[in-house]
Coordinates of C-alpha atoms in Angstrom, one line a residue:
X637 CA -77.2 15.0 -68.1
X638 CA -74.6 17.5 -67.5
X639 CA -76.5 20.4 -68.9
X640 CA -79.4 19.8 -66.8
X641 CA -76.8 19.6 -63.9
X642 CA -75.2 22.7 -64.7
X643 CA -78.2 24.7 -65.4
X644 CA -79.2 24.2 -62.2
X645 CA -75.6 24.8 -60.2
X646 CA -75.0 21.1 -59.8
X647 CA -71.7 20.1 -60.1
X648 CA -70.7 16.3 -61.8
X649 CA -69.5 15.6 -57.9
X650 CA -73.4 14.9 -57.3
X651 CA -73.8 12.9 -60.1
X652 CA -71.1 11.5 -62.4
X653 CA -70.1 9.2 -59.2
X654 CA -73.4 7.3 -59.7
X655 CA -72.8 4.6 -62.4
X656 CA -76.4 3.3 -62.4
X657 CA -77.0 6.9 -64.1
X658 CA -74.7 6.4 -67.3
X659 CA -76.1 2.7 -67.4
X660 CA -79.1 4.4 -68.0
X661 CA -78.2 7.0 -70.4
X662 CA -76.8 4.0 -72.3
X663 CA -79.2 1.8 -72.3
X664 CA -81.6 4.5 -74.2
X665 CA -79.0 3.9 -77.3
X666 CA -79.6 7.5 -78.0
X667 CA -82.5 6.8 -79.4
X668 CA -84.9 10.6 -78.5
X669 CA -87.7 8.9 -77.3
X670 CA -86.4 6.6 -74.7
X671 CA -84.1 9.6 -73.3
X672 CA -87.2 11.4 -72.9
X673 CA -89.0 8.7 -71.3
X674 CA -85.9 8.1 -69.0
X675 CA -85.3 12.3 -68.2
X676 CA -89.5 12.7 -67.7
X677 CA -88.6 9.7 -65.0
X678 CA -85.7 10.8 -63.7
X679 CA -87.3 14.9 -63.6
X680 CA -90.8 14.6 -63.9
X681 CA -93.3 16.0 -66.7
X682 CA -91.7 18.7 -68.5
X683 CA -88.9 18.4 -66.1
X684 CA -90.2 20.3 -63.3
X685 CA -88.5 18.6 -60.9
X686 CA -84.7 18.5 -61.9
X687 CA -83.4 20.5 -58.8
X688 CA -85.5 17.8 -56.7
X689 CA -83.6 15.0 -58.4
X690 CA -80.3 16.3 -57.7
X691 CA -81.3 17.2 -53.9
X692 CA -82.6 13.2 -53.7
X693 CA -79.6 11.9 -55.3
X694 CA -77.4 13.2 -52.3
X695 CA -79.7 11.3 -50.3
X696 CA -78.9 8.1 -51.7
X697 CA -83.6 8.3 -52.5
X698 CA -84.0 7.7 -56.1
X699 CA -83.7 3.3 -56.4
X700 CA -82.1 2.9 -59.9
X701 CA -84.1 -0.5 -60.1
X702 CA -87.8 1.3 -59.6
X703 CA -86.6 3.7 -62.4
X704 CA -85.2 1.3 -65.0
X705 CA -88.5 -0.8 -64.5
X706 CA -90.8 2.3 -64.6
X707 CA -89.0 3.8 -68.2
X708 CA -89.3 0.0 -69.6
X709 CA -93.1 -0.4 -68.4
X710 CA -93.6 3.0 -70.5
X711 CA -91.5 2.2 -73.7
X712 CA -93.4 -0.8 -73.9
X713 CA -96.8 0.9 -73.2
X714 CA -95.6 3.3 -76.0
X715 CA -94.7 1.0 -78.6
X716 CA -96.0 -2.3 -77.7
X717 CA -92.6 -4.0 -77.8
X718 CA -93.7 -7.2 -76.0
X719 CA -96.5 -7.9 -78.0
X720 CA -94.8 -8.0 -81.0
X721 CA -92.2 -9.8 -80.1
X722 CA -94.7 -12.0 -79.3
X723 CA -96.5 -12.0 -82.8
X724 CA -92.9 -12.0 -84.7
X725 CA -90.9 -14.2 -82.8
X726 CA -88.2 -15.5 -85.6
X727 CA -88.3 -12.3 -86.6
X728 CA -86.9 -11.0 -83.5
X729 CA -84.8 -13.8 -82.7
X730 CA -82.8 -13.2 -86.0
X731 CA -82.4 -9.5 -85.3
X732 CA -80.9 -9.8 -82.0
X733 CA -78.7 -12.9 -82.7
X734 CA -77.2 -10.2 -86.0
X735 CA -77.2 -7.7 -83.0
X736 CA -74.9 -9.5 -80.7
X737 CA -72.5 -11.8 -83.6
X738 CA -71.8 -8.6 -84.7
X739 CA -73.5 -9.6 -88.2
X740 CA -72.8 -7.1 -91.3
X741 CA -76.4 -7.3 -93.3
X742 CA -77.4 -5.4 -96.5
X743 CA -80.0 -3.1 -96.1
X744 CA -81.8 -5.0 -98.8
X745 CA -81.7 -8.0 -96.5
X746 CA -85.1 -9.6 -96.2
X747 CA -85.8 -11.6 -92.7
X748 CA -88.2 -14.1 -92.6
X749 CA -91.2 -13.3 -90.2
X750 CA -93.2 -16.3 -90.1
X751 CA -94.9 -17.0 -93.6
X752 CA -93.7 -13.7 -95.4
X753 CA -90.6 -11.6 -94.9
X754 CA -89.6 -7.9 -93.8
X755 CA -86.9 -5.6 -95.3
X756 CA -84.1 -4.4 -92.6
X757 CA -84.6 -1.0 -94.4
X758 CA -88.5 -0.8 -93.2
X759 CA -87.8 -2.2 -89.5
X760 CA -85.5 0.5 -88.7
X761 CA -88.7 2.8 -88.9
X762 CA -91.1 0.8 -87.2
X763 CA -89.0 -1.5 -84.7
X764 CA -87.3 0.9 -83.0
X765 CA -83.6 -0.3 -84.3
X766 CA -80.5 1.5 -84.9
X767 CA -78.5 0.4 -88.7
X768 CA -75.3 1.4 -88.1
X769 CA -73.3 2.1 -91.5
X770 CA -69.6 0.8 -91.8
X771 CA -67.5 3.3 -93.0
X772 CA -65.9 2.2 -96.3
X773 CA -68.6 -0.4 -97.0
X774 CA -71.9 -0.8 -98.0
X775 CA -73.0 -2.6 -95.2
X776 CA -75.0 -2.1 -92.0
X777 CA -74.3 -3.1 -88.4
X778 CA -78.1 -3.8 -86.0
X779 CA -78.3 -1.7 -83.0
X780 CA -80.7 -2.7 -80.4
X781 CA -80.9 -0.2 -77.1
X782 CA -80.7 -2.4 -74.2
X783 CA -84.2 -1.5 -72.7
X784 CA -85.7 -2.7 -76.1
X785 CA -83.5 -5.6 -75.8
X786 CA -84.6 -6.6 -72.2
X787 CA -88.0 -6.5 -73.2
X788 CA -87.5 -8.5 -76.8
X789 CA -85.1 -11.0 -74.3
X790 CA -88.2 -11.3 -72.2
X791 CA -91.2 -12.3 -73.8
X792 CA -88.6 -14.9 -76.1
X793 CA -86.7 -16.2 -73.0
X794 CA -83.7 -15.9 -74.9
X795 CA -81.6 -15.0 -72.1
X796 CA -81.4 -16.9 -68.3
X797 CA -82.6 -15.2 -65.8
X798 CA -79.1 -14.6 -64.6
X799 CA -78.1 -12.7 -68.0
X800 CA -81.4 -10.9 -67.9
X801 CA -80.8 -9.5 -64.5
X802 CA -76.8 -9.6 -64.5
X803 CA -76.7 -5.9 -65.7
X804 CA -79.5 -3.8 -63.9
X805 CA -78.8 -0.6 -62.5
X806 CA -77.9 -1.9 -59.3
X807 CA -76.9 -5.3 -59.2
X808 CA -74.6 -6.4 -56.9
X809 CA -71.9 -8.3 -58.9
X810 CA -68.8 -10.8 -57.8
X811 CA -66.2 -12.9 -58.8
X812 CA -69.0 -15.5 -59.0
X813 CA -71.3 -13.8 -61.2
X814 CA -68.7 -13.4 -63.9
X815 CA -68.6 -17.0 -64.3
X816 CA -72.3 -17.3 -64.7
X817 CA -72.9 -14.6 -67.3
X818 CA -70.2 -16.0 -69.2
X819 CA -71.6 -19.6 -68.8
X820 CA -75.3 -17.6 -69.5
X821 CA -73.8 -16.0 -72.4
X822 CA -72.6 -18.8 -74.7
X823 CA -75.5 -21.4 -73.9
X824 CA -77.7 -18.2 -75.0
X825 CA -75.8 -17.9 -77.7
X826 CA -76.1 -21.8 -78.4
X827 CA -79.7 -21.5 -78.0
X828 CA -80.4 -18.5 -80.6
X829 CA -78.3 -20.9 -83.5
X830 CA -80.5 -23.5 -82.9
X831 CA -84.1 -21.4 -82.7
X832 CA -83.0 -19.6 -85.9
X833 CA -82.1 -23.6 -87.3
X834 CA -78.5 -21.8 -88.1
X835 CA -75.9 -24.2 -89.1
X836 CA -74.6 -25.3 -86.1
X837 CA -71.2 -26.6 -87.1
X838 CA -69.1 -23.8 -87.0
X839 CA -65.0 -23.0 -86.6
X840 CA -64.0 -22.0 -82.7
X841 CA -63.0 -18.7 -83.7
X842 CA -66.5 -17.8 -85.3
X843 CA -68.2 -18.9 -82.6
X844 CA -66.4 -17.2 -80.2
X845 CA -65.9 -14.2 -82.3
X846 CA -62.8 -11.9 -82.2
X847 CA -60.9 -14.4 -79.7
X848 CA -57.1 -14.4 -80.8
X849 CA -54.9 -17.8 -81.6
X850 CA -53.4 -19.5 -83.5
X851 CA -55.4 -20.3 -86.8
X852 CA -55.1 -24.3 -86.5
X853 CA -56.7 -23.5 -82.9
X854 CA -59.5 -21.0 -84.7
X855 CA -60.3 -23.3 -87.4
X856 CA -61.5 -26.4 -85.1
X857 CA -64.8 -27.3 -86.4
X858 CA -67.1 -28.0 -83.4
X859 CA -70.7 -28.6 -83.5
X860 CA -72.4 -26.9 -81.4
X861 CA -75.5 -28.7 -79.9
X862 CA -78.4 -27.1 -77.2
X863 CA -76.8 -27.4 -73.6
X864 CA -78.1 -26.7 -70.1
X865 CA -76.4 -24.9 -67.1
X866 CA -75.0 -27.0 -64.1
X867 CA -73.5 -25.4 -60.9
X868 CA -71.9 -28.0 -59.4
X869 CA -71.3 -27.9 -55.6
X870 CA -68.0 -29.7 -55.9
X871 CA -64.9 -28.9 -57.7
X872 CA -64.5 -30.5 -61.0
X873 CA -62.5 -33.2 -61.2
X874 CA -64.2 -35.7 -59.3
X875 CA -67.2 -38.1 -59.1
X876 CA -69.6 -35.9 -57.4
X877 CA -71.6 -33.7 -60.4
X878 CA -74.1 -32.9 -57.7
X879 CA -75.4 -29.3 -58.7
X880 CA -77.5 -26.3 -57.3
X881 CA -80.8 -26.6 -57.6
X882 CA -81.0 -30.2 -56.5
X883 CA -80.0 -30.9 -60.2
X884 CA -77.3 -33.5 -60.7
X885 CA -74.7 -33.1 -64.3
X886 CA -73.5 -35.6 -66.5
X887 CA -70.3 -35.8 -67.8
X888 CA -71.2 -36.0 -71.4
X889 CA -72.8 -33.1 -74.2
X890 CA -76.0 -31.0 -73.4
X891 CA -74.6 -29.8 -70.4
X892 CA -72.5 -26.7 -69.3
X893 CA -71.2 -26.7 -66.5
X894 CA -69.8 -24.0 -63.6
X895 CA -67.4 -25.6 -61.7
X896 CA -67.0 -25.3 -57.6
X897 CA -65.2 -22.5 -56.1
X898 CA -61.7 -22.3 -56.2
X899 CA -61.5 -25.0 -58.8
X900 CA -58.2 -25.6 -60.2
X901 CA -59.6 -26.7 -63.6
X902 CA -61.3 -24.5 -65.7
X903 CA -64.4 -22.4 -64.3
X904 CA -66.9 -23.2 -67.1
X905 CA -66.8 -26.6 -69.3
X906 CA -68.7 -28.1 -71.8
X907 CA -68.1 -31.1 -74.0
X908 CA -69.0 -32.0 -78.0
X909 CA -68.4 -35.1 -79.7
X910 CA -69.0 -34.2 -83.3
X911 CA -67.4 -34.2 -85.5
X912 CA -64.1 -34.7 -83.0
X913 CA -64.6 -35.5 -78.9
X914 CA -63.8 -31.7 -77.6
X915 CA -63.5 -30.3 -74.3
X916 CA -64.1 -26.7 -74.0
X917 CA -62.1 -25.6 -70.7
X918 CA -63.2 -22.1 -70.3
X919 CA -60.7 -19.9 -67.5
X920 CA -62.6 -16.5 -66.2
X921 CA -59.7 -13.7 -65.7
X922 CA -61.2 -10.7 -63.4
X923 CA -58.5 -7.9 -63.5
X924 CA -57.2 -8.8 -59.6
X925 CA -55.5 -11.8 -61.1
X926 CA -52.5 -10.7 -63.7
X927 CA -52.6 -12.8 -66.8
X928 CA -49.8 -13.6 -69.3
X929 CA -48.3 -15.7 -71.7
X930 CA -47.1 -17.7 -69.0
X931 CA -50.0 -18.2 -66.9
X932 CA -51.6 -18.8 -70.4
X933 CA -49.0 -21.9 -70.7
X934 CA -49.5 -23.2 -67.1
X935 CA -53.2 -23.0 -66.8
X936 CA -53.5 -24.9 -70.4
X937 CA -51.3 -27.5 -69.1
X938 CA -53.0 -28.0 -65.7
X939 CA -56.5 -28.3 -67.7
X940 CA -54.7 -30.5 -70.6
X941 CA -53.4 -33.1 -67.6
X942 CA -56.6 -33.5 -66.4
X943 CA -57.0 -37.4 -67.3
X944 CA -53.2 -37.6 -66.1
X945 CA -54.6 -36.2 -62.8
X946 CA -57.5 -39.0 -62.6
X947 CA -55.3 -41.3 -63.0
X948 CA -53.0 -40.7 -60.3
X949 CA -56.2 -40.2 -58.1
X950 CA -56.9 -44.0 -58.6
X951 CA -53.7 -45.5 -58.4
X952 CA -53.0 -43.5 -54.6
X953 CA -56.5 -45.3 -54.0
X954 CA -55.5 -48.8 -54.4
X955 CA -52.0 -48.0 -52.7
X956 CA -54.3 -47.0 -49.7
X957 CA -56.7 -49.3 -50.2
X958 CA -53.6 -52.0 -49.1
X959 CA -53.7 -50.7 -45.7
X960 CA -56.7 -50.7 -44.4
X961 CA -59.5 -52.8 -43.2
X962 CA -61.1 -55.0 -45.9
X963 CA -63.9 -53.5 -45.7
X964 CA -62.5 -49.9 -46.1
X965 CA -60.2 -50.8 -49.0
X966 CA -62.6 -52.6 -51.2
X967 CA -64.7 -49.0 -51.0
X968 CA -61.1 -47.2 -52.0
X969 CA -60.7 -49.5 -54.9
X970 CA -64.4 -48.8 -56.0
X971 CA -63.6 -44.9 -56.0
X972 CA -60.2 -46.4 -57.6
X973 CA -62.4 -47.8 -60.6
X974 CA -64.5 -44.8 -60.9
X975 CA -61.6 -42.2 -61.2
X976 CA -60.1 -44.9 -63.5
X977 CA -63.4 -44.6 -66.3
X978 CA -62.9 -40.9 -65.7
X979 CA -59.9 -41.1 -66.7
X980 CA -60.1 -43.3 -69.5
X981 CA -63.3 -40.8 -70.7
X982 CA -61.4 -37.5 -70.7
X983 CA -58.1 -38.7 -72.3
X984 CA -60.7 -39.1 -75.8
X985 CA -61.3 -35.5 -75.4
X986 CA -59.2 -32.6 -77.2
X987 CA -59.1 -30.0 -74.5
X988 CA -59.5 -26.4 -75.5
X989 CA -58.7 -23.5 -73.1
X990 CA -60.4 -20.3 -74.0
X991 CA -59.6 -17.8 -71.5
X992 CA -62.2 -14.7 -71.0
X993 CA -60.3 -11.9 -69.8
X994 CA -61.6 -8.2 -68.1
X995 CA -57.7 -7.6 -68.2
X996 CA -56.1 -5.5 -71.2
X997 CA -53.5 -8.2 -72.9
X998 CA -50.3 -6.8 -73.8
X999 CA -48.2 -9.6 -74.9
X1000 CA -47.0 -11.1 -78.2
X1001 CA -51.1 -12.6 -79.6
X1002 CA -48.9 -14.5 -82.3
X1003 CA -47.5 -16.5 -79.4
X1004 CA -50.3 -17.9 -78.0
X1005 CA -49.8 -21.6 -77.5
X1006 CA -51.9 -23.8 -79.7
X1007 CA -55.1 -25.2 -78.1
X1008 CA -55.9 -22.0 -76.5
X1009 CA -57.9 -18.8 -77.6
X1010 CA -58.4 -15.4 -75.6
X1011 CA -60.8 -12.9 -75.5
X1012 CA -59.8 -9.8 -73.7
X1013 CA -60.6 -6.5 -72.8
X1014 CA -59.9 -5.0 -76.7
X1015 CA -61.8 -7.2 -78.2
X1016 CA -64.7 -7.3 -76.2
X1017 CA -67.4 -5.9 -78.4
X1018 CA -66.8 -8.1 -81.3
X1019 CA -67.5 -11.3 -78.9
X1020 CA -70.4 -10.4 -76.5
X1021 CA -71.6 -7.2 -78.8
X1022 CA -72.3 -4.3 -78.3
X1023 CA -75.2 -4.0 -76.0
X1024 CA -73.2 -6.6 -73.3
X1025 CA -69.1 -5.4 -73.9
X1026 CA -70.5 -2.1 -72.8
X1027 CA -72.6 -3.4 -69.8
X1028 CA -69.4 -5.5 -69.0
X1029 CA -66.6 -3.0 -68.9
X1030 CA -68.5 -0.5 -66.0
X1031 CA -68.3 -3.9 -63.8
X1032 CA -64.3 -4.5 -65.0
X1033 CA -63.4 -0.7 -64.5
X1034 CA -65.2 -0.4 -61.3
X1035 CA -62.3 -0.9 -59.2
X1036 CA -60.1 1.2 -61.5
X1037 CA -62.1 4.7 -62.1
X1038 CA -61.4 7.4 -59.2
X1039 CA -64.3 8.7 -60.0
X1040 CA -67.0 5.7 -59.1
X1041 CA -64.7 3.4 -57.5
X1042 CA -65.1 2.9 -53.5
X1043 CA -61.8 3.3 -51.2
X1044 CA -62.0 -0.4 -50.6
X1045 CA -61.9 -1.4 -54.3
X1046 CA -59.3 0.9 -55.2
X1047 CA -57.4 -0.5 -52.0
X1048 CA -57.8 -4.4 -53.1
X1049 CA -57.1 -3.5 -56.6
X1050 CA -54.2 -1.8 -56.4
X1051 CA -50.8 -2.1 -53.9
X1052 CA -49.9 1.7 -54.3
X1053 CA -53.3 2.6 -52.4
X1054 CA -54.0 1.8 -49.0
X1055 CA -57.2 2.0 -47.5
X1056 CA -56.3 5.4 -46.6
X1057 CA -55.2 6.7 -49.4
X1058 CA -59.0 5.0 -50.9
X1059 CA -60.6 6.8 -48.3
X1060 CA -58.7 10.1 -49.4
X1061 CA -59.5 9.7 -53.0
X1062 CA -63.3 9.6 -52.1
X1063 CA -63.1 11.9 -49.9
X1064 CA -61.8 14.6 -52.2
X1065 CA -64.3 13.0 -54.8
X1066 CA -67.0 15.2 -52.9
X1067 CA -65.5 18.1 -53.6
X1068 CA -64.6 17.5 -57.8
X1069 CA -64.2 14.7 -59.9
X1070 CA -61.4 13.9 -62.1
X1071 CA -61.4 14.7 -65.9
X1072 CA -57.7 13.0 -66.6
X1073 CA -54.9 11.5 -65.6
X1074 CA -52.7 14.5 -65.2
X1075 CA -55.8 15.8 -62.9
X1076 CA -55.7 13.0 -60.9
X1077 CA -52.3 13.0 -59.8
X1078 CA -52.4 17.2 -59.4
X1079 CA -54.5 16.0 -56.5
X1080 CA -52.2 12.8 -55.2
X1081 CA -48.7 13.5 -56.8
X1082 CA -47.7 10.5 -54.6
X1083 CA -49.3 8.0 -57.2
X1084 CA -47.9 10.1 -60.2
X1085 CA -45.2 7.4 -61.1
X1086 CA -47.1 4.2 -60.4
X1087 CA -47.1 2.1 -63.8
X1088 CA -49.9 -0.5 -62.7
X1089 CA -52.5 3.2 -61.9
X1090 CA -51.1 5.0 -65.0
X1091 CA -51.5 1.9 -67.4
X1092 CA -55.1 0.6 -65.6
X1093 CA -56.8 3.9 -64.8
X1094 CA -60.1 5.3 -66.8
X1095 CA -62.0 8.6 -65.8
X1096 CA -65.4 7.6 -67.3
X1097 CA -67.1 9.6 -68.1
X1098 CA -64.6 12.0 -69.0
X1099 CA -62.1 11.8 -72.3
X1100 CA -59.9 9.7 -73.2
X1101 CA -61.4 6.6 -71.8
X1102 CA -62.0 2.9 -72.4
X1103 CA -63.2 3.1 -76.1
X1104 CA -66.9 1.1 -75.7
X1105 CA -68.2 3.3 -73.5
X1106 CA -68.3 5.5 -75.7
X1107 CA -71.9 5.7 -77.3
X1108 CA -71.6 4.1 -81.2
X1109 CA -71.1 7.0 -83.8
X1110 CA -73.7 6.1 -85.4
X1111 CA -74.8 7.1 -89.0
X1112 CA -78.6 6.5 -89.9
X1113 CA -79.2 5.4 -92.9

């Protein structure tokens, strides 16, 4: 992209800004053909119309979401990608499911396709994959470009709706929408083992692959059964699983659920009963909210006390039921009774806090209490792959990059900038972008010394930055 700008006196002012173009560039895996279909789109046929493009992008005219769907509408034209997903769907199931556990395959590895089988060395020709080779072994890692994935995810309906549409060019994401890719993301996941008729009883940590604890906490055995997603309206816990969608939960397995806003227990939960009654508490960390060993502790504790909690509920119940009307405290000691099974039902269950972090995680891993796994910012790719952990971090940096980050998200994000100094930062964003640190704080010497901007701070897409966004060295085999 930058040679085009530059051979045309653009500077990366005009465009580097715009994340929904390195999306984009991403999402074509490198593979020649999709970045041609995605630069014919972007300039026109034979790229007569590159100056035009730049001129538009000033003007806020090209809509990233016409142009993702246009360059997908032509791979698949191209290659016929949906239809044979549609012909060879196990097939495809079992290449993306290796694609995003991160699976190391032999290239000798035959996949079964309905009644015969296919070689991974012949797909990689024909199905428009990437096979990644890992240094020092002789073993192969499955790429799949995201617009080949999106169309794969499609026609199989792997994916929610949410998850399919949670990382387009321009969506609008929030605190909210976190929780619901991350509740998307395991019942997909969930739903792929049972598809591929994978053995579903698996240890926590390989299940939620490259989370960090302790290895009595990793080693849980948990089967994990087909669930549906619940937003409840109310905040878990209490009697009320009334959900969106005029759907109501049930406390019990087969469901996931998102819990209510501003929830103090966890923000995503499931249950399993085999072969030992476990509750997964899962906590969703953006980067606004610091999180250490401590809050690690304290959050565990809150979400271990649960039944504790219940329990309490029911006996302040009956104490009030005592001094009211009859009428009034017979309907108390009802509730009483109900928080009372609730109770009883959650003190059978083993809770587990896994908490999904944006944040980099500094602290002592070893010292992670028992009952509790994390996933953070470093090991991102090995849990959600690599098609998602790089979709991920542009929403987890985009608060923290000077050079795509608005004056208001610099402003909430950080205490050193005010709104001013956000509005600054932009400002002289018209004029250049920033290739470092040092370059950044030539411009505003003021935030030189600040440890929080110094230790947080990326300059996509410019060197050194956060490693996955990097695109995959890859070696074709």
């Amino acid at each position: 992209m930058r040679e085009f700008a530059t051979n045309h006196d653009v500077s990366d002012c005009v465009w580097v800004p715009k994340i929904w173009i390195h999306q984009l560039l991403l999402d074509t895996g490198g593979l020649p053909r999709a970045l041609e279909y995605l630069f014919t789109e972007l300039f026109g046929q034979k790229f007569t119309n590159i100056k035009e493009f730049f001129e538009n992008l000033e003007k806020r005219i090209p809509i990233p979401s016409t142009i993702y769907a246009n360059v997908t509408n032509d791979i698949n034209k191209a290659y016929k990608i949906k239809a044979y997903a549609r012909n060879h769907k196990i097939l495809i199931h079992e290449l993306i499911y290796r694609n995003i556990m991160v699976i190391e395959s032999d290239m000798s590895d035959e996949l079964q396709d309905g009644n015969s089988t296919e070689k991974l060395e012949h797909l990689e020709r024909d199905r428009h994959l990437i096979l990644r080779k890992l240094e020092g072994k002789d073993k192969v890692l499955i790429d799949i470009p995201y617009f080949f994935m999106y169309l794969y995810a499609d026609v199989l309906g792997i994916f929610t709706e949410n998850l399919n549409k949670a990382f387009l060019p321009d969506s609008d994401w929030s605190w909210n929408n976190w929780e619901i890719f991350i509740a998307d993301f395991i019942a997909s996941h969930i739903t792929m083992i049972d598809v591929l008729k994978k053995e579903k009883l698996l240890k926590l940590g390989d299940f939620f692959r490259g989370a960090q604890g302790s290895d009595i906490t990793l080693g849980l055995l948990i089967n994990f059964e087909p669930v549906e997603i619940y937003e409840l309206k109310h905040q878990f816990p209490c009697l009320n699983l009334s959900a969106k969608a005029e759907k109501t939960a049930m406390l019990k397995p087969g469901y996931i659920m998102i819990n209510g806003y501003s929830a103090s227990f966890a923000d995503v939960f499931f249950l399993v009963d085999n072969p030992e009654p476990i509750l997964i508490a899962v906590q969703c960390r953006w980067r606004k909210v610091s999180l250490d060993l401590e809050t690690i502790k304290d959050e565990h504790k809150k979400n271990a006390g649960v039944s504790s909690k219940m329990k309490e509920k029911a006996r302040k119940l009956r104490n009030d039921a005592n001094t009211v009307s009859k009428k009034k405290g017979d309907e108390l000691r009802y509730e009483a009774e109900q928080y009372t099974q609730l109770a009883n039902l959650l003190s059978k269950y083993r809770i587990i806090t896994i908490f999904i972090t944006t944040q980099r995680f500094s602290e002592e891993l070893e010292c992670i209490p028992e009952d509790c796994i994390l996933i953070h910012q470093e090991n991102f790719d090995t849990f959600f792959g690599p098609v998602f952990s790089s979709r991920a971090k542009f929403v987890m940096t985009r608060d923290s990059n000077p050079n795509m980050s608005t004056a208001s998200q610099l402003a909430s994000r950080y205490k050193a900038i005010s709104e001013d100094m956000g509005e600054r930062i932009e400002k002289t964003r018209k004029r250049r972008t920033f290739m470092s640190h040092e370059d950044f704080c030539k411009e505003f010497p003021e935030l030189a010394s600040d440890d929080e901007i110094r230790s947080n701070f990326v300059y996509y897409p410019y060197h050194p930055h956060i490693e996955s966004f990097e695109p995959n060295k890859r070696t074709r085999v």
